[in-house]
Amino acid sequence: MDYLLSVDVGTSSVRAALVSARGKVGPIAVSPIQVWSPQPHFYQQSSEDIWQSVCKVVRDVTKAVNPDQIKGVGVDATCSLVALDSKHEPLTISPNGETNQNVILWMDHRAVDEATFINNTGHSVLDNVGGKISPEMETPKLLWLKTQLTESCWNKAGLFFDLPDFLSWKLTGDETRSLCSLVCKWTYDAHKRCWNENFFEKIGLIDLKQNQWRAIGTNVKNPGQSIGNGVSSEVSQQLGLNPRTPVSVSMIDAHAGALALLATNAPGIAKDFESRLGMICGTSTCHMAMARTQVRVPGIWGPYYEVILANTYLLEGGQSSAGKLLEHIIDTHPATASIKIKLNTKE
């Protein structure tokens, strides 16, 4: 039987699964990843910690199959910001300087002032994010790194990745970026297939234009396309995969979930995806709606062009930390401890 290898990096864990060509999910493995919070509103991770967990879960789910049976690899992850230096080593994003902490987690809100500054420009780019950029997006975070960690981070930076693209790069060694990540979180222009130079100049990040914007992405592909020559020889040994196993362009985790829901077929569910609203529930809840035409709604992210499917637009809303709040209610409820004991003892 042939399989596709699927890897999903969430907020606090990494998951991998083998999926047959007919959509049957086989072995699943899960591994936790660390989150540091050195001060309120700061949430940080380590790309090396994440990658080691990816390696672990991939080895766990593939150990019982022949590498020849794995015909492709797909990855998704949270829209977190990864910083690497000119030698492609982890570069601190921490105010305390911890070298291994080089990922600003998606839910980090250190860049509130920078987001306000960007929004006050009133630039037309903001029309694609409902008129207002979020501090959870990458442009405000990049501006924060430039102004707050100039010497320890910005001046030493070589590459900045959205986490899904970082994983693709680790797998293949190819710096190709995903249209999904760049359009939704980095203000990339999907129609013109370019960065808006005037916008970056206006917000003080025009230095990212150097080397044809290599630091944030020169080559960009749509989700579903293949990257480079597939799994590199070095990584194939780490993961137990064949070299050159095809790797798909990555997606943000919630957007991958929306793609999966498009295939849903059940009584009472309209076949036309434009009449559906997908709710992707995790640490947050993301509400995803697809359209064939461009629709702008104040306060709603998008319309994002071709970030999930070709020739379609995405509109996105949601509730930040909704899942985390539910988890908090459960964890702090007086009955939780006794329920866990009963579950563990199977009473």
Coordinates of C-alpha atoms in Angstrom, one line a residue:
M1 CA 0.0 0.0 0.0
D2 CA 1.2 3.5 -0.8
Y3 CA 1.1 6.3 1.7
L4 CA 1.4 10.1 2.1
L5 CA 3.3 11.3 5.1
S6 CA 1.5 14.2 6.9
V7 CA 3.1 16.4 9.5
D8 CA 1.2 18.9 11.6
V9 CA 2.9 21.3 14.0
G10 CA 0.5 22.9 16.5
T11 CA 1.1 25.3 19.3
S12 CA 2.2 22.7 21.9
S13 CA 2.8 19.5 20.0
V14 CA 3.8 17.9 16.7
R15 CA 1.8 15.2 15.0
A16 CA 2.5 12.9 12.1
A17 CA 0.4 10.3 10.3
L18 CA 0.5 8.0 7.3
V19 CA -2.5 8.4 5.0
S20 CA -3.4 6.0 2.3
A21 CA -4.1 7.1 -1.3
R22 CA -7.8 6.4 -0.5
G23 CA -7.7 8.7 2.5
K24 CA -7.5 6.1 5.3
V25 CA -5.5 7.4 8.2
G26 CA -2.9 4.9 9.5
P27 CA -0.4 5.2 12.3
I28 CA -0.3 8.5 14.3
A29 CA 2.4 9.8 16.5
V30 CA 2.5 12.9 18.8
S31 CA 5.4 14.7 20.5
P32 CA 5.3 17.8 22.7
I33 CA 7.2 21.0 22.0
Q34 CA 8.2 23.7 24.4
V35 CA 6.8 27.2 24.8
W36 CA 8.6 29.9 26.8
S37 CA 7.0 33.0 28.1
P38 CA 9.7 35.3 29.6
Q39 CA 7.1 38.1 30.3
P40 CA 3.4 38.8 29.6
H41 CA 2.4 38.7 26.0
F42 CA 5.7 37.1 24.9
Y43 CA 5.6 33.5 23.7
Q44 CA 8.7 31.9 22.2
Q45 CA 9.8 28.5 20.8
S46 CA 12.9 26.8 19.5
S47 CA 13.1 25.7 15.8
E48 CA 15.5 23.0 16.8
D49 CA 13.2 21.6 19.5
I50 CA 10.4 21.6 16.9
W51 CA 12.5 19.9 14.3
Q52 CA 13.6 17.2 16.7
S53 CA 10.0 16.5 17.5
V54 CA 9.2 16.3 13.8
C55 CA 12.0 13.8 13.3
K56 CA 10.7 11.7 16.2
V57 CA 7.1 11.5 15.1
V58 CA 8.1 10.8 11.5
R59 CA 10.3 7.9 12.5
D60 CA 7.6 6.6 14.8
V61 CA 4.9 6.4 12.1
T62 CA 7.2 5.2 9.3
K63 CA 9.2 2.5 11.1
A64 CA 6.9 -0.3 10.1
V65 CA 6.7 0.5 6.4
N66 CA 9.1 0.4 3.5
P67 CA 10.3 3.9 2.5
D68 CA 9.3 3.0 -1.1
Q69 CA 5.7 3.1 0.1
I70 CA 5.8 6.7 1.0
K71 CA 5.1 8.7 -2.1
G72 CA 5.0 12.3 -0.8
V73 CA 5.3 14.5 2.3
G74 CA 2.9 17.3 3.3
V75 CA 3.5 19.7 6.2
D76 CA 1.5 22.4 7.9
A77 CA 2.2 24.5 11.0
T78 CA 1.3 27.5 13.0
C79 CA 2.0 30.9 11.5
S80 CA 5.0 31.5 13.9
L81 CA 8.0 33.5 12.9
V82 CA 11.4 31.7 12.7
A83 CA 14.7 33.7 12.7
L84 CA 18.0 32.4 11.3
D85 CA 21.3 34.1 11.0
S86 CA 23.5 34.3 7.9
K87 CA 24.8 30.8 8.5
H88 CA 21.2 29.5 8.8
E89 CA 21.7 28.9 12.5
P90 CA 19.0 29.8 15.2
L91 CA 19.0 33.5 15.9
T92 CA 17.5 34.7 19.2
I93 CA 14.2 36.6 19.2
S94 CA 14.2 36.8 23.0
P95 CA 14.6 40.0 25.0
N96 CA 16.8 37.9 27.3
G97 CA 19.0 36.6 24.5
E98 CA 18.5 32.9 24.7
T99 CA 20.1 31.6 21.5
N100 CA 17.9 28.6 21.2
Q101 CA 14.6 30.6 21.4
N102 CA 14.4 31.8 17.8
V103 CA 10.7 31.4 17.1
I104 CA 8.1 34.1 17.9
L105 CA 4.9 32.0 18.5
W106 CA 1.8 33.0 16.5
M107 CA -0.1 34.1 19.7
D108 CA 2.7 36.5 20.8
H109 CA 1.6 40.1 21.2
R110 CA 4.9 41.9 21.7
A111 CA 4.3 43.9 18.5
V112 CA 1.1 45.7 19.4
D113 CA 2.7 49.2 19.1
E114 CA 4.3 48.2 15.8
A115 CA 0.9 47.0 14.5
T116 CA -0.7 50.3 15.5
F117 CA 2.1 52.2 13.7
I118 CA 1.5 50.1 10.5
N119 CA -2.3 50.6 10.7
N120 CA -1.9 54.3 11.0
T121 CA -0.2 54.4 7.6
G122 CA -3.5 53.6 6.0
H123 CA -1.7 51.8 3.2
S124 CA -3.8 50.0 0.6
V125 CA -2.1 46.7 1.5
L126 CA -4.2 46.8 4.6
D127 CA -7.3 46.3 2.5
N128 CA -6.4 42.6 2.3
V129 CA -6.5 42.2 6.1
G130 CA -9.9 43.8 6.7
G131 CA -8.3 47.2 7.0
K132 CA -6.2 46.4 10.1
I133 CA -3.1 44.3 10.6
S134 CA -2.8 42.1 13.7
P135 CA 0.2 42.0 16.0
E136 CA 0.0 38.2 15.4
M137 CA 1.1 38.7 11.8
E138 CA 4.7 38.7 10.8
T139 CA 5.2 42.3 9.5
P140 CA 4.7 43.9 13.0
K141 CA 6.9 41.3 14.5
L142 CA 9.7 42.0 12.0
L143 CA 9.4 45.7 12.8
W144 CA 9.7 44.9 16.5
L145 CA 12.8 42.8 16.0
K146 CA 14.3 45.7 13.9
T147 CA 13.6 48.3 16.6
Q148 CA 14.0 46.3 19.8
L149 CA 16.6 43.7 19.0
T150 CA 18.7 45.6 16.4
E151 CA 22.1 44.2 17.4
S152 CA 21.3 40.8 18.7
C153 CA 18.9 39.8 15.9
W154 CA 18.1 42.2 13.1
N155 CA 21.7 43.0 12.0
K156 CA 22.7 39.3 12.1
A157 CA 19.6 38.0 10.3
G158 CA 19.9 35.9 7.2
L159 CA 16.5 34.3 6.8
F160 CA 13.1 34.8 8.3
F161 CA 10.5 32.0 7.7
D162 CA 6.9 31.3 8.6
L163 CA 7.1 28.1 10.5
P164 CA 5.5 26.0 7.7
D165 CA 8.1 27.3 5.2
F166 CA 10.9 26.6 7.7
L167 CA 9.8 22.9 7.8
S168 CA 9.7 22.7 4.0
W169 CA 13.2 24.2 3.9
K170 CA 14.5 21.8 6.5
L171 CA 13.1 18.9 4.5
T172 CA 14.4 20.0 1.1
G173 CA 17.1 22.6 1.6
D174 CA 15.0 24.8 -0.8
E175 CA 14.0 28.3 0.2
T176 CA 10.8 28.4 -1.8
R177 CA 7.9 29.9 0.2
S178 CA 4.2 29.1 0.3
L179 CA 1.7 31.6 -1.1
C180 CA -0.5 30.6 1.8
S181 CA 1.8 31.9 4.5
L182 CA 3.1 34.9 2.6
V183 CA -0.3 36.3 1.6
C184 CA -2.1 35.6 4.9
K185 CA 0.6 36.7 7.3
W186 CA 3.3 38.7 5.4
T187 CA 1.3 41.0 3.1
Y188 CA 2.6 39.4 -0.1
D189 CA 0.6 40.4 -3.2
A190 CA -0.9 37.2 -4.7
H191 CA -2.2 38.9 -7.8
K192 CA 1.0 40.6 -8.8
R193 CA 3.2 37.9 -7.3
C194 CA 5.5 40.4 -5.6
W195 CA 6.1 42.3 -2.4
N196 CA 4.7 45.9 -2.2
E197 CA 7.9 47.9 -2.1
N198 CA 6.1 51.1 -1.3
F199 CA 4.5 49.5 1.8
F200 CA 7.8 48.2 3.1
E201 CA 9.4 51.6 2.6
K202 CA 6.6 53.3 4.4
I203 CA 6.8 51.1 7.5
G204 CA 10.6 51.1 7.7
L205 CA 11.4 47.6 6.5
I206 CA 12.7 48.4 3.0
D207 CA 16.1 46.8 3.9
L208 CA 14.4 43.4 3.4
K209 CA 14.4 44.1 -0.3
Q210 CA 18.1 43.3 -0.5
N211 CA 19.1 40.2 -2.6
Q212 CA 15.6 40.2 -4.3
W213 CA 13.8 39.9 -0.9
R214 CA 15.6 36.6 -0.1
A215 CA 15.3 37.1 3.6
I216 CA 11.5 36.8 3.5
G217 CA 11.0 35.0 0.2
T218 CA 12.0 35.3 -3.5
N219 CA 10.5 32.1 -5.0
V220 CA 6.8 31.6 -4.1
K221 CA 4.6 28.6 -5.0
N222 CA 1.0 27.7 -4.5
P223 CA -0.1 25.0 -2.0
G224 CA 0.0 21.6 -3.6
Q225 CA 2.9 22.2 -5.9
S226 CA 6.2 20.4 -5.2
I227 CA 9.3 22.0 -3.8
G228 CA 12.8 21.5 -5.2
N229 CA 14.1 18.0 -5.5
G230 CA 12.1 16.7 -2.6
V231 CA 13.6 15.3 0.6
S232 CA 17.3 16.0 0.8
S233 CA 19.9 13.2 1.2
E234 CA 20.9 14.4 4.6
V235 CA 17.4 14.7 6.0
S236 CA 16.4 11.3 4.4
Q237 CA 18.8 9.7 6.8
Q238 CA 17.4 11.5 9.8
L239 CA 13.8 10.6 9.0
G240 CA 14.2 7.2 7.4
L241 CA 12.8 8.4 4.1
N242 CA 14.0 7.9 0.5
P243 CA 16.0 10.8 -0.9
R244 CA 14.0 12.9 -3.4
T245 CA 10.6 11.9 -1.9
P246 CA 8.3 14.7 -3.2
V247 CA 7.5 17.4 -0.7
S248 CA 4.5 19.6 -1.2
V249 CA 4.4 23.4 -0.6
S250 CA 3.4 23.9 3.0
M251 CA 0.3 25.5 4.5
I252 CA -0.7 27.2 7.7
D253 CA -2.4 24.6 10.0
A254 CA -5.9 26.2 10.0
H255 CA -5.8 26.6 6.2
A256 CA -4.9 23.0 5.8
G257 CA -7.9 22.2 8.0
A258 CA -10.1 24.3 5.7
L259 CA -8.8 22.4 2.7
A260 CA -9.7 19.1 4.4
L261 CA -13.3 20.4 5.1
L262 CA -13.8 21.2 1.4
A263 CA -13.8 17.4 0.8
T264 CA -16.5 16.8 3.4
N265 CA -19.5 14.9 1.9
A266 CA -22.5 14.2 4.2
P267 CA -26.3 14.6 4.1
G268 CA -27.3 18.2 4.5
I269 CA -23.9 19.7 3.5
A270 CA -23.9 21.7 0.3
K271 CA -21.6 20.5 -2.4
D272 CA -20.8 24.1 -3.3
F273 CA -17.9 25.2 -1.1
E274 CA -19.0 28.9 -1.3
S275 CA -22.0 28.1 0.9
R276 CA -19.9 26.5 3.6
L277 CA -18.2 28.0 6.7
G278 CA -15.4 25.9 8.1
M279 CA -14.5 26.2 11.8
I280 CA -11.0 25.0 12.6
C281 CA -10.7 24.4 16.3
G282 CA -7.4 24.3 18.2
T283 CA -5.8 26.8 20.5
S284 CA -7.9 29.3 18.6
T285 CA -11.0 28.9 16.4
C286 CA -10.6 30.0 12.8
H287 CA -13.7 30.6 10.7
M288 CA -12.9 30.1 7.0
A289 CA -15.1 31.0 4.0
M290 CA -14.2 30.5 0.4
A291 CA -15.4 32.6 -2.6
R292 CA -14.8 32.7 -6.4
T293 CA -15.0 36.5 -6.4
Q294 CA -13.2 39.1 -4.4
V295 CA -15.3 40.2 -1.4
R296 CA -14.0 42.8 1.1
V297 CA -15.5 42.9 4.6
P298 CA -14.2 45.4 7.2
G299 CA -12.6 43.6 10.1
I300 CA -12.4 40.2 8.3
W301 CA -9.0 39.0 7.1
G302 CA -8.8 38.7 3.3
P303 CA -9.8 38.3 0.6
Y304 CA -6.7 36.2 0.3
Y305 CA -6.2 34.9 -3.3
E306 CA -5.2 31.3 -4.1
V307 CA -4.0 30.6 -0.5
I308 CA -6.0 27.3 -0.4
L309 CA -7.3 26.7 -4.0
A310 CA -6.4 28.2 -7.3
N311 CA -8.7 30.9 -8.6
T312 CA -10.5 31.3 -5.3
Y313 CA -10.4 33.7 -2.4
L314 CA -10.4 33.1 1.3
L315 CA -12.1 35.2 4.0
E316 CA -11.0 34.5 7.6
G317 CA -12.3 35.4 11.0
G318 CA -12.3 33.7 14.4
Q319 CA -11.7 33.8 18.1
S320 CA -8.1 34.0 19.4
S321 CA -7.3 31.6 22.2
A322 CA -10.8 30.2 22.3
G323 CA -9.6 26.6 22.7
K324 CA -7.0 27.6 25.2
L325 CA -9.7 29.3 27.3
L326 CA -11.8 26.1 27.2
E327 CA -8.8 24.1 28.3
H328 CA -8.2 26.5 31.1
I329 CA -11.8 26.1 32.3
I330 CA -11.4 22.3 32.3
D331 CA -8.0 22.3 34.0
T332 CA -9.2 24.6 36.8
H333 CA -12.6 23.0 37.4
P334 CA -12.9 21.3 40.8
A335 CA -14.1 18.0 39.2
T336 CA -11.2 17.7 36.8
A337 CA -8.8 15.8 39.2
S338 CA -11.3 13.2 40.1
I339 CA -12.4 12.7 36.5
K340 CA -8.8 12.2 35.4
I341 CA -8.3 9.6 38.2
K342 CA -11.4 7.7 37.0
L343 CA -10.2 7.8 33.4
N344 CA -6.8 6.6 34.3
T345 CA -8.1 3.7 36.3
K346 CA -10.9 3.0 33.8
E347 CA -13.6 3.0 36.5

